[in-house]
mmCIF file of C-alpha atoms in Angstrom:
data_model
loop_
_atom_site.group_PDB
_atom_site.id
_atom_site.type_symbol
_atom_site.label_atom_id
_atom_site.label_comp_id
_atom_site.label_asym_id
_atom_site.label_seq_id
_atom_site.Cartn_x
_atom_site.Cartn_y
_atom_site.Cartn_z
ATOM 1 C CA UNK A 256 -28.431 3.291 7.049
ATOM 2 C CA UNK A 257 -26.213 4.552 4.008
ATOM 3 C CA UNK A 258 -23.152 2.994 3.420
ATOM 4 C CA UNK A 259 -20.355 5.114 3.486
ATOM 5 C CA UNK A 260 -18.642 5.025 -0.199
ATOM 6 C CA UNK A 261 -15.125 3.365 -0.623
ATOM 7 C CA UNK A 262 -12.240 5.596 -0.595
ATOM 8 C CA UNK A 263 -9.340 4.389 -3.429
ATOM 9 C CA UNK A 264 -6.087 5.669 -3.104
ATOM 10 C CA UNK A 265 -3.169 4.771 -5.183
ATOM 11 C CA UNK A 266 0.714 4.883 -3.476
ATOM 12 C CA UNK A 267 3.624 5.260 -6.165
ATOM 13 C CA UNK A 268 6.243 3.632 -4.328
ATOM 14 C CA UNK A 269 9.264 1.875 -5.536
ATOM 15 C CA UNK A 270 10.348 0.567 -1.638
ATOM 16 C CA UNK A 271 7.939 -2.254 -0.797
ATOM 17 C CA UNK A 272 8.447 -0.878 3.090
ATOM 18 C CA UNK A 273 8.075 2.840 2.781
ATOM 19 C CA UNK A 274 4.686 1.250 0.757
ATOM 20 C CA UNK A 275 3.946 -0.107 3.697
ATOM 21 C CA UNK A 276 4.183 3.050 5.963
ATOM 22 C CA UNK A 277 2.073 4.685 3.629
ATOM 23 C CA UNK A 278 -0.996 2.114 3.638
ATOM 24 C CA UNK A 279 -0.933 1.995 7.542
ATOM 25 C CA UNK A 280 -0.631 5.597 8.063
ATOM 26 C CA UNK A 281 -3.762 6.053 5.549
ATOM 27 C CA UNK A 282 -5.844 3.645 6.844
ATOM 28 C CA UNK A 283 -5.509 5.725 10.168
ATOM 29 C CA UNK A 284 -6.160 8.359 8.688
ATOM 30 C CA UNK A 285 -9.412 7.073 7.216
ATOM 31 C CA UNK A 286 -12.196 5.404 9.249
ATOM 32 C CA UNK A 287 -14.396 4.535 5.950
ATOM 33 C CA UNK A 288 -13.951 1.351 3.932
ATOM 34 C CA UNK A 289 -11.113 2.154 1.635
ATOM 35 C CA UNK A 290 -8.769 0.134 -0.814
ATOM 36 C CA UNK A 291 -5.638 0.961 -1.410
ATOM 37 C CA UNK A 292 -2.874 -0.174 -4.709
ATOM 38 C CA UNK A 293 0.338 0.171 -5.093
ATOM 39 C CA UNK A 294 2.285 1.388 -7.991
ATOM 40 C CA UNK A 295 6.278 0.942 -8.036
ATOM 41 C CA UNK A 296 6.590 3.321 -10.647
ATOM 42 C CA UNK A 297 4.343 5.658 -12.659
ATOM 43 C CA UNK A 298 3.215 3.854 -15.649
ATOM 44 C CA UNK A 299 3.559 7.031 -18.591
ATOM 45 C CA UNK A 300 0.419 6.444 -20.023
ATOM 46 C CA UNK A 301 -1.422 6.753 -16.355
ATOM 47 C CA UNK A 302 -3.993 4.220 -17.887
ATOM 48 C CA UNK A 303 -4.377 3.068 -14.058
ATOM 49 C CA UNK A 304 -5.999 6.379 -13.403
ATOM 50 C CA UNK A 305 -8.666 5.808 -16.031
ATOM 51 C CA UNK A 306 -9.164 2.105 -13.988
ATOM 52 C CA UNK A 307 -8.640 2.726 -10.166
ATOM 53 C CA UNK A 308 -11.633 5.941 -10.093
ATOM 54 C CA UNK A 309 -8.961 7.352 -7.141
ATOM 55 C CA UNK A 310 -9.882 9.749 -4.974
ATOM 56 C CA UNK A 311 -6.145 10.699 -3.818
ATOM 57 C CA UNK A 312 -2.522 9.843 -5.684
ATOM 58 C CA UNK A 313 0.363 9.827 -3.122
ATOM 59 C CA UNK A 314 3.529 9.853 -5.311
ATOM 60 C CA UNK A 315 6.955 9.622 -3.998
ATOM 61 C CA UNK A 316 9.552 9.898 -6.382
ATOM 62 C CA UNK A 317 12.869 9.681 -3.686
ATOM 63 C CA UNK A 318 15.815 11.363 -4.740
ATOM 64 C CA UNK A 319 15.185 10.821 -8.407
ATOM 65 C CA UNK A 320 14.479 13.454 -10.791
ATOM 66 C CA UNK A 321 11.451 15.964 -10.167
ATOM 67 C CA UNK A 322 10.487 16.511 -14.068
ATOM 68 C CA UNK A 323 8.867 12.963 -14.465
ATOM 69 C CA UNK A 324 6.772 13.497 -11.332
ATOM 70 C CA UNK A 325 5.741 16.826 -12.040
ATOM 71 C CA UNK A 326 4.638 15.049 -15.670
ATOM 72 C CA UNK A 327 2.629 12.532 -13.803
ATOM 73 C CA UNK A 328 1.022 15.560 -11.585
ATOM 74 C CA UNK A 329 0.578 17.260 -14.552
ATOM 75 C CA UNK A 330 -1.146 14.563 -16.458
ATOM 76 C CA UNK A 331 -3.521 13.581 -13.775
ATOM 77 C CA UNK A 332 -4.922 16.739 -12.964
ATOM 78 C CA UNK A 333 -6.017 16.818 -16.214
ATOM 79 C CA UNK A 334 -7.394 13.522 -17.085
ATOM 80 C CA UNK A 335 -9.265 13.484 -13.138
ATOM 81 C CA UNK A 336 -9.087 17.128 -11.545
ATOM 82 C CA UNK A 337 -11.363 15.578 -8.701
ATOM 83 C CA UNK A 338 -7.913 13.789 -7.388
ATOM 84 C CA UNK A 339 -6.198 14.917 -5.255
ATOM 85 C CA UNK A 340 -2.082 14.673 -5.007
ATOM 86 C CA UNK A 341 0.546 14.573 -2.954
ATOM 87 C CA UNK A 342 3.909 14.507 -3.934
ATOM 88 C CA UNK A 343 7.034 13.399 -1.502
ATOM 89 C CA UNK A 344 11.025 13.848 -2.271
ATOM 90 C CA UNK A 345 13.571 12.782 0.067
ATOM 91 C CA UNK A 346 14.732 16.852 -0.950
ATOM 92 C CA UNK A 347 13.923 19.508 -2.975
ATOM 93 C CA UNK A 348 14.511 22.762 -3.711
ATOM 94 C CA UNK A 349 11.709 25.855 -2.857
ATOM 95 C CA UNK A 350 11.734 26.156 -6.643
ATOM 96 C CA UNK A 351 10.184 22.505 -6.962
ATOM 97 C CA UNK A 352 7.988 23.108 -4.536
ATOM 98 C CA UNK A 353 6.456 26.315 -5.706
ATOM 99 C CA UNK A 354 6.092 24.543 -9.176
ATOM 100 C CA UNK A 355 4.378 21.612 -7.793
ATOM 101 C CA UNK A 356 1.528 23.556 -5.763
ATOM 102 C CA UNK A 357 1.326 25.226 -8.747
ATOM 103 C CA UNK A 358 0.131 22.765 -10.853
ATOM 104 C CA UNK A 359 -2.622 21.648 -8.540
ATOM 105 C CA UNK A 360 -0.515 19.447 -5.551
ATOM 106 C CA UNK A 361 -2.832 19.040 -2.834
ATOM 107 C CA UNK A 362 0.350 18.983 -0.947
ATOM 108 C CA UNK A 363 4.043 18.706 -1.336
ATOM 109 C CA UNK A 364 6.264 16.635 1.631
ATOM 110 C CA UNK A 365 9.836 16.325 2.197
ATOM 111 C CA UNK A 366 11.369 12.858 3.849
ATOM 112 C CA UNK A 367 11.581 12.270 6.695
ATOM 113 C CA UNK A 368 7.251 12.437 6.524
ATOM 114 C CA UNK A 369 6.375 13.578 9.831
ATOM 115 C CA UNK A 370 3.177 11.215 10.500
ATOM 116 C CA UNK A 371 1.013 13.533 11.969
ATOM 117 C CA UNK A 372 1.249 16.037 9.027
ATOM 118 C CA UNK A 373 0.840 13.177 6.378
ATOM 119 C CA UNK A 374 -2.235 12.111 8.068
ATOM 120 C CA UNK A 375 -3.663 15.170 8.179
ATOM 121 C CA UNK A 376 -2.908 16.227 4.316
ATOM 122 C CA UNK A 377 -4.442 12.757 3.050
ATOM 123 C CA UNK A 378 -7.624 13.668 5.189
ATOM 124 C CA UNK A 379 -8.115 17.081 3.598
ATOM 125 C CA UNK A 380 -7.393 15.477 0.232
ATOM 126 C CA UNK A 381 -10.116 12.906 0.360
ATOM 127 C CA UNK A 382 -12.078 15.664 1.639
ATOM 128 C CA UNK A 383 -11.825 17.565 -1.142
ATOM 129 C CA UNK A 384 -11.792 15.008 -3.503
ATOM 130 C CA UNK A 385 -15.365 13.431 -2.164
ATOM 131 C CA UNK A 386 -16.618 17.271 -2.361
ATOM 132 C CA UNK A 387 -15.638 18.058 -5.706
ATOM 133 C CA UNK A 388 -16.589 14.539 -6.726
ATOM 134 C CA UNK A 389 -20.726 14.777 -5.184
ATOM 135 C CA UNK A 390 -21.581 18.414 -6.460
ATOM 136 C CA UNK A 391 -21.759 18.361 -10.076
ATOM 137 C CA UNK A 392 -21.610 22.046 -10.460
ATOM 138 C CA UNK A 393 -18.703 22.216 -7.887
ATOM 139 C CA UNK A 394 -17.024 20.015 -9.870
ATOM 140 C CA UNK A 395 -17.408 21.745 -12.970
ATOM 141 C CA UNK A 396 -15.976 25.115 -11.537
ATOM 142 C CA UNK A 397 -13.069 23.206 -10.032
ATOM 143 C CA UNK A 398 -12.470 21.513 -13.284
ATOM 144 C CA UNK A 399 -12.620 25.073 -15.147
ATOM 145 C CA UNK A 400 -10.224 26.983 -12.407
ATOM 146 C CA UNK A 401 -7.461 24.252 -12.389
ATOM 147 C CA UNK A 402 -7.133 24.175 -16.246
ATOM 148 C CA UNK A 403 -7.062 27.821 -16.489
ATOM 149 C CA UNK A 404 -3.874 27.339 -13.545
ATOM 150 C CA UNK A 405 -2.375 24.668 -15.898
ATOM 151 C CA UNK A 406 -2.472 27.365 -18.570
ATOM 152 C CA UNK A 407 -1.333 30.395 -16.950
ATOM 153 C CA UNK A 408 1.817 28.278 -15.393
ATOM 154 C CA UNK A 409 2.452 26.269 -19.080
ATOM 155 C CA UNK A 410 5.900 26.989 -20.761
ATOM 156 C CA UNK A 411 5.281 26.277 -24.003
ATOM 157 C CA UNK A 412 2.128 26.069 -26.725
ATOM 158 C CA UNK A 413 2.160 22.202 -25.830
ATOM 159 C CA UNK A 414 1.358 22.283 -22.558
ATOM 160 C CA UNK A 415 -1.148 25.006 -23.241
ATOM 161 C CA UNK A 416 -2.908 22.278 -26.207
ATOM 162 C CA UNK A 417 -2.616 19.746 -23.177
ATOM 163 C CA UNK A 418 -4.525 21.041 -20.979
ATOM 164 C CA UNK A 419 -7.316 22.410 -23.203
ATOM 165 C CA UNK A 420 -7.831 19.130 -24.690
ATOM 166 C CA UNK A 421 -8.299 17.584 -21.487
ATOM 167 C CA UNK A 422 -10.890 19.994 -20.042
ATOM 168 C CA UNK A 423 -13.161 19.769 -23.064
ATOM 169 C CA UNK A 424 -12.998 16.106 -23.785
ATOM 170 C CA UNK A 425 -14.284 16.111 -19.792
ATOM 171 C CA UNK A 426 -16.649 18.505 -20.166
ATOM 172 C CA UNK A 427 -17.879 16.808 -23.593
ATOM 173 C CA UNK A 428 -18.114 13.589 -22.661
ATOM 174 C CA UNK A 429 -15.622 13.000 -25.807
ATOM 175 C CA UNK A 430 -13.321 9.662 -25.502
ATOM 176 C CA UNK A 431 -11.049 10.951 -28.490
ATOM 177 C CA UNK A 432 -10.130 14.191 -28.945
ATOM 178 C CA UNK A 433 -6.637 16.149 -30.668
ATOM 179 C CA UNK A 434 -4.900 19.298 -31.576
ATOM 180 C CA UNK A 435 -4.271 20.276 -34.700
ATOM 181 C CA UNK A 436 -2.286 23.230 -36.486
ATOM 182 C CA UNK A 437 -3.793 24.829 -39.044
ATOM 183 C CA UNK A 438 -1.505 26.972 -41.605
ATOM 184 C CA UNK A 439 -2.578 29.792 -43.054
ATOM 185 C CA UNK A 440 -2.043 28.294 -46.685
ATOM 186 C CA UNK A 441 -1.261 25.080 -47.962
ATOM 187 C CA UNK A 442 0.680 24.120 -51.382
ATOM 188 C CA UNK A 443 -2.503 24.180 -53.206
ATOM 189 C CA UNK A 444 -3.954 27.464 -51.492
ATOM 190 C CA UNK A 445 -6.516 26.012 -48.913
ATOM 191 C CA UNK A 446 -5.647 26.244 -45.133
ATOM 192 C CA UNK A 447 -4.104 23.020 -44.494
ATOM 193 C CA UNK A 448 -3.773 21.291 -40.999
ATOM 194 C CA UNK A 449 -1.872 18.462 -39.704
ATOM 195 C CA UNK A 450 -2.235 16.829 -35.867
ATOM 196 C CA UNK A 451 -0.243 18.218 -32.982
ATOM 197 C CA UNK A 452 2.720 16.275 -31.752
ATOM 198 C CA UNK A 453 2.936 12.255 -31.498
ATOM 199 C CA UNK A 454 -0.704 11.959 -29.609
ATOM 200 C CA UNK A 455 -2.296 8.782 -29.800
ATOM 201 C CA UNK A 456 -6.198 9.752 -29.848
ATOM 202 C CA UNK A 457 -7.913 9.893 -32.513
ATOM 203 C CA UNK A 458 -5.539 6.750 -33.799
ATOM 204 C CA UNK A 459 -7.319 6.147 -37.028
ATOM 205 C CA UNK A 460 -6.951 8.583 -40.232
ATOM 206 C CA UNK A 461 -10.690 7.923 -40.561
ATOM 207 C CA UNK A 462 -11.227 11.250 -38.176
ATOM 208 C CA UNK A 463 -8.983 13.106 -41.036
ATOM 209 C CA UNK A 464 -11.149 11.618 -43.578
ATOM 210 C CA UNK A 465 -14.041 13.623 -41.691
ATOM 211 C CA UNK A 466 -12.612 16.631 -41.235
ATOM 212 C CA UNK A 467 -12.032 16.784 -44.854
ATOM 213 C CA UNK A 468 -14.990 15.626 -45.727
ATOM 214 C CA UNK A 469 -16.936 18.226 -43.776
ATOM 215 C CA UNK A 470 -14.589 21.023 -44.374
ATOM 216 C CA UNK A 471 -14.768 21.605 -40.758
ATOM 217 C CA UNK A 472 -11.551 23.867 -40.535
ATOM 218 C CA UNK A 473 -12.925 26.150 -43.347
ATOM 219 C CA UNK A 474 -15.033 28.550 -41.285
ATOM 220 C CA UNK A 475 -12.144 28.338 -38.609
ATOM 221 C CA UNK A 476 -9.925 30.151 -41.567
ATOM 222 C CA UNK A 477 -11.782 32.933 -42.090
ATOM 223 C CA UNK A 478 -12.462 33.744 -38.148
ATOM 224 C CA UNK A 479 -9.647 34.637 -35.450
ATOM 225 C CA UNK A 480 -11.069 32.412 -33.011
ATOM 226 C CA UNK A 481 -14.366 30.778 -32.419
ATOM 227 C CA UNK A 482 -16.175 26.891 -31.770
ATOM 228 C CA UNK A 483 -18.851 25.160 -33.865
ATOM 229 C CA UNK A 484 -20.571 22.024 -33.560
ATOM 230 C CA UNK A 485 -20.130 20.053 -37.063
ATOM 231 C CA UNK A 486 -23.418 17.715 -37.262
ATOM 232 C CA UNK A 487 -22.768 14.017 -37.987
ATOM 233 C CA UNK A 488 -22.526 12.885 -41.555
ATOM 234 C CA UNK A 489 -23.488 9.749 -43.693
ATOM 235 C CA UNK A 490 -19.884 9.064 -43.571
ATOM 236 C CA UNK A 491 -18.401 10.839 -40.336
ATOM 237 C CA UNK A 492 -18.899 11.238 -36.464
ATOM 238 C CA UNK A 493 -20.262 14.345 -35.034
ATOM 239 C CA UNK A 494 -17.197 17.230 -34.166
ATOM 240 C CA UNK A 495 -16.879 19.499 -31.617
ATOM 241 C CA UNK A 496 -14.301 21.903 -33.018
ATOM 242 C CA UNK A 497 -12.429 24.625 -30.379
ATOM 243 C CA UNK A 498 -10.020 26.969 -32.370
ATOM 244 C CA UNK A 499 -7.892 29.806 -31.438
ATOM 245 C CA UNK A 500 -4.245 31.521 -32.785
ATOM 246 C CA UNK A 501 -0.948 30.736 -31.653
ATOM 247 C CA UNK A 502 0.524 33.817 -31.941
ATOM 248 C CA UNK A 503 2.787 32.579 -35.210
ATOM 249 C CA UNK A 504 0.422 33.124 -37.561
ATOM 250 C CA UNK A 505 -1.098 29.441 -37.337
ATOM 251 C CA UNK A 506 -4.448 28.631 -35.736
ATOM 252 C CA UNK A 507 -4.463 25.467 -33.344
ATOM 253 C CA UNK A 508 -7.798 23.457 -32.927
ATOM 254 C CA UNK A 509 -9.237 20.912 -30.978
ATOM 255 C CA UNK A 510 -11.474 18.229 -32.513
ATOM 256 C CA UNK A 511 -13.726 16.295 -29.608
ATOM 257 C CA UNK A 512 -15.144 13.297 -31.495
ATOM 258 C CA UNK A 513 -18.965 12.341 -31.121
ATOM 259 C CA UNK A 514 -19.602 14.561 -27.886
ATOM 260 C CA UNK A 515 -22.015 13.397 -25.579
ATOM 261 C CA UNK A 516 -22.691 16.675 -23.585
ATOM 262 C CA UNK A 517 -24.638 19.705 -25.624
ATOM 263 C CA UNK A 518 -22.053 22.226 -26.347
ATOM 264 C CA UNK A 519 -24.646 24.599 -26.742
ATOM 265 C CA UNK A 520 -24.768 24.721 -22.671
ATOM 266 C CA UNK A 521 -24.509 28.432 -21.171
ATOM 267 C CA UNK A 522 -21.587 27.066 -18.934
ATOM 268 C CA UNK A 523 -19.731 26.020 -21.441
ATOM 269 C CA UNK A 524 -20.212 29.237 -23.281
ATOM 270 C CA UNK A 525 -19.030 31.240 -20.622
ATOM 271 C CA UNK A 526 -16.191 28.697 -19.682
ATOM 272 C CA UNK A 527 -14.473 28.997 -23.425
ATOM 273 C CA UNK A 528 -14.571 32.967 -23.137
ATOM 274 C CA UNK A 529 -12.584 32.808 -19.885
ATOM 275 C CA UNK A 530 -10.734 29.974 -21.574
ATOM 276 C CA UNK A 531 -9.671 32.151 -24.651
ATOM 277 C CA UNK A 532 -8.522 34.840 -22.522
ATOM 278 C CA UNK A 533 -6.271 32.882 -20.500
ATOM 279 C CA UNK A 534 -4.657 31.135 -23.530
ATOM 280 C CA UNK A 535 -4.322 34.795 -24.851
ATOM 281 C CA UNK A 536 -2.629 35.761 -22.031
ATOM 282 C CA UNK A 537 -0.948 32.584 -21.470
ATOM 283 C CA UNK A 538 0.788 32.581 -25.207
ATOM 284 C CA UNK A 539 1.782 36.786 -24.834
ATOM 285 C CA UNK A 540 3.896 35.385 -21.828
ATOM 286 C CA UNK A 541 5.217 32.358 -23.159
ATOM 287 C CA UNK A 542 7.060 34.756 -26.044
ATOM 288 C CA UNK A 543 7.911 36.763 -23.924
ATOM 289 C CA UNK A 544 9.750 34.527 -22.003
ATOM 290 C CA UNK A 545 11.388 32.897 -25.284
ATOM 291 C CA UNK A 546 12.578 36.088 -26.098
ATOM 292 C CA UNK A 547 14.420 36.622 -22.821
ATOM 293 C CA UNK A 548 15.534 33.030 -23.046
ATOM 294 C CA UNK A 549 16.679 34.083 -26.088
ATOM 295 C CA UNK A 550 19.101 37.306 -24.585
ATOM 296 C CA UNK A 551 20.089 34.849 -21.478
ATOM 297 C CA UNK A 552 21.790 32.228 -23.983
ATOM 298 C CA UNK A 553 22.922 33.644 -27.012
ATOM 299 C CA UNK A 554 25.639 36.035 -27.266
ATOM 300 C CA UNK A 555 25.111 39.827 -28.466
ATOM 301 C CA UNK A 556 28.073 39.854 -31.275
ATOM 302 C CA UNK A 557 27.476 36.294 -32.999
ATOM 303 C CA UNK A 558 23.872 35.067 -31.708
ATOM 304 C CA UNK A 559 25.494 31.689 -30.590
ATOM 305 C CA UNK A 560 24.687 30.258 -27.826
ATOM 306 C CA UNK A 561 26.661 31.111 -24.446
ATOM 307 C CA UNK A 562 28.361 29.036 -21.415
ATOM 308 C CA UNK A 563 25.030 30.091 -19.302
ATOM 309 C CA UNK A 564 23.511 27.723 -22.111
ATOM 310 C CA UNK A 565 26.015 24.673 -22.249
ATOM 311 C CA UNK A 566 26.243 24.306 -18.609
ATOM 312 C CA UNK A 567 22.001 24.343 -18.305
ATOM 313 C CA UNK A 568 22.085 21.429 -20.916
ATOM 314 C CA UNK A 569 24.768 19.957 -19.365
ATOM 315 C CA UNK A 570 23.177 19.475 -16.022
ATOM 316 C CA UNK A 571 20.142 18.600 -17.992
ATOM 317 C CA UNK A 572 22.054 16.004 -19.816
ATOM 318 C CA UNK A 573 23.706 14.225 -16.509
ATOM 319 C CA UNK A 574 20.272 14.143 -15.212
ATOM 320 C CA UNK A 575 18.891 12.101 -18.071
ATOM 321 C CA UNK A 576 21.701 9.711 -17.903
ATOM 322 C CA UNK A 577 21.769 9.915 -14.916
ATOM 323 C CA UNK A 578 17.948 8.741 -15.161
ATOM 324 C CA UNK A 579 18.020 6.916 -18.152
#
């Protein structure tokens, strides 16, 4: 007889009791063998996702701000798009909850959690999670569809870098993997490029080193947009290199170290083409939006900045301390 497989599900819970109302009303929700941990707060690296395997995240975040949750959602849908979340507030606003389907909730629950509904949202969860999770080529289309809904919903080039560098260091079987920005000319007339934002993989300069040494972002100069394979060296690992403009006259890339998947694959292929529309897409709208940012919060006659814009960063700034 087959053994049905253990179910893990993580609670992010900072009331030991409500913790406790969610383990019992999961465990009657699930009739398999299932383990369940408990998180009082949502460690910012998420290296407990890389640990626990879960098949379902249940974060509730009380009355405390949204952003940080919607960071956590954010981050583990792409690091492990096979989870499924749900996120609970003791209130929010339609905005908040529009957002948070958005970026890939499996659902989103107000207090007080009516126990019936709960039950039924961490059984279609699992579901979906155990589906995705036991068809490979399910889970590859899954994988492809909710990064190109992390794109299309990003607000800014970093978020768009974020969630292409998670999709093909899954897809590549890479365990490092960064951005970088390439400029069109450096001081001494070759395209230089330097790594995108504080990110902590690749750690070492050595992956630098290689992509000097194999001139890797030369061919991405003189082409618009493109991938290539750079073959391991004496010296250097094997790169995976993903490239595409910014709109600003820069080029950002991705570097996957040492892939383990062939990136010659036909899905792949056809994955990046949909991938570089999107972004294409995704970037048009994100100036677009700066530039009516722009007219919102900066006065006609001087170009300084408005009250609409002091009392947004005000409320933005009571939050934090608020938070912090």
């Amino acid at each position: 007889m087959r053994k049905t497989p253990t179910t893990r599900v993580l609670v992010v819970e900072a009331d030991p009791k409500k913790g406790e109302w969610y383990a019992e009303a999961i465990r009657d929700s699930l009739g398999s063998e299932i383990v369940i941990d408990t998180l009082m707060s949502s460690d910012p690296s998420l290296d407990w996702m890389g640990r626990g395997n879960y098949q379902m995240v249940v974060i509730d975040s009380g009355a405390s701000p949204f952003e940080p949750q919607l960071a956590s959602l954010e981050q583990i849908r792409r690091l492990k798009p096979n989870t499924s979340v749900i996120l609970v507030r003791d209130k929010a606003s339609v905005d908040e909850a529009v957002m948070g389907m958005r970026q890939g909730a499996e659902d989103f629950l107000v207090q007080p959690l009516n126990r019936d509904k709960f039950r039924a949202a961490v059984l279609r969860g699992v579901e979906r999670s155990r589906m995705m999770g036991g068809d490979e080529q399910a889970s590859h289309f899954f994988s492809l569809v909710q990064t190109c809904q992390f794109i299309s919903a990003a607000r800014d080039l970093g978020q768009v870098l974020s969630a292409v560098q998670g999709y093909l260091a899954r897809e590549l079987g890479s365990d490092q993997a960064a951005f970088y920005i390439i400029d069109p000319q450096s001081e001494d007339g070759s395209p230089g490029f330097q790594r995108w934002g504080q990110q902590s993989e690749p750690d070492s300069s050595w992956v630098d080193l290689a992509l000097a040494e194999t001139g890797a972002f030369a061919q991405v100069a003189s082409q618009p947009r493109g991938h290539a394979l750079i073959a391991k060296g004496r010296m250097s690992p094997a790169l995976f290199v993903y490239w595409f403009p910014t709109g600003d006259a820069r080029t950002a890339a991705c570097v996957c170290v040492s892939p383990r998947q062939n990136p010659a694959d036909v899905r792949l292929e056809s994955a990046l083409k949909l991938l570089s529309s999107q972004i294409e897409v995704a970037l048009r709208n994100i100036a677009q939006y700066a530039g009516v940012e722009k007219l919102a919060f900066t006065d006609d006659a001087t170009g300084l900045y408005n009250t609409r814009y002091l009392y947004q960063i005000l409320d933005r700034e009571l939050e934090h301390a608020a938070r912090d």
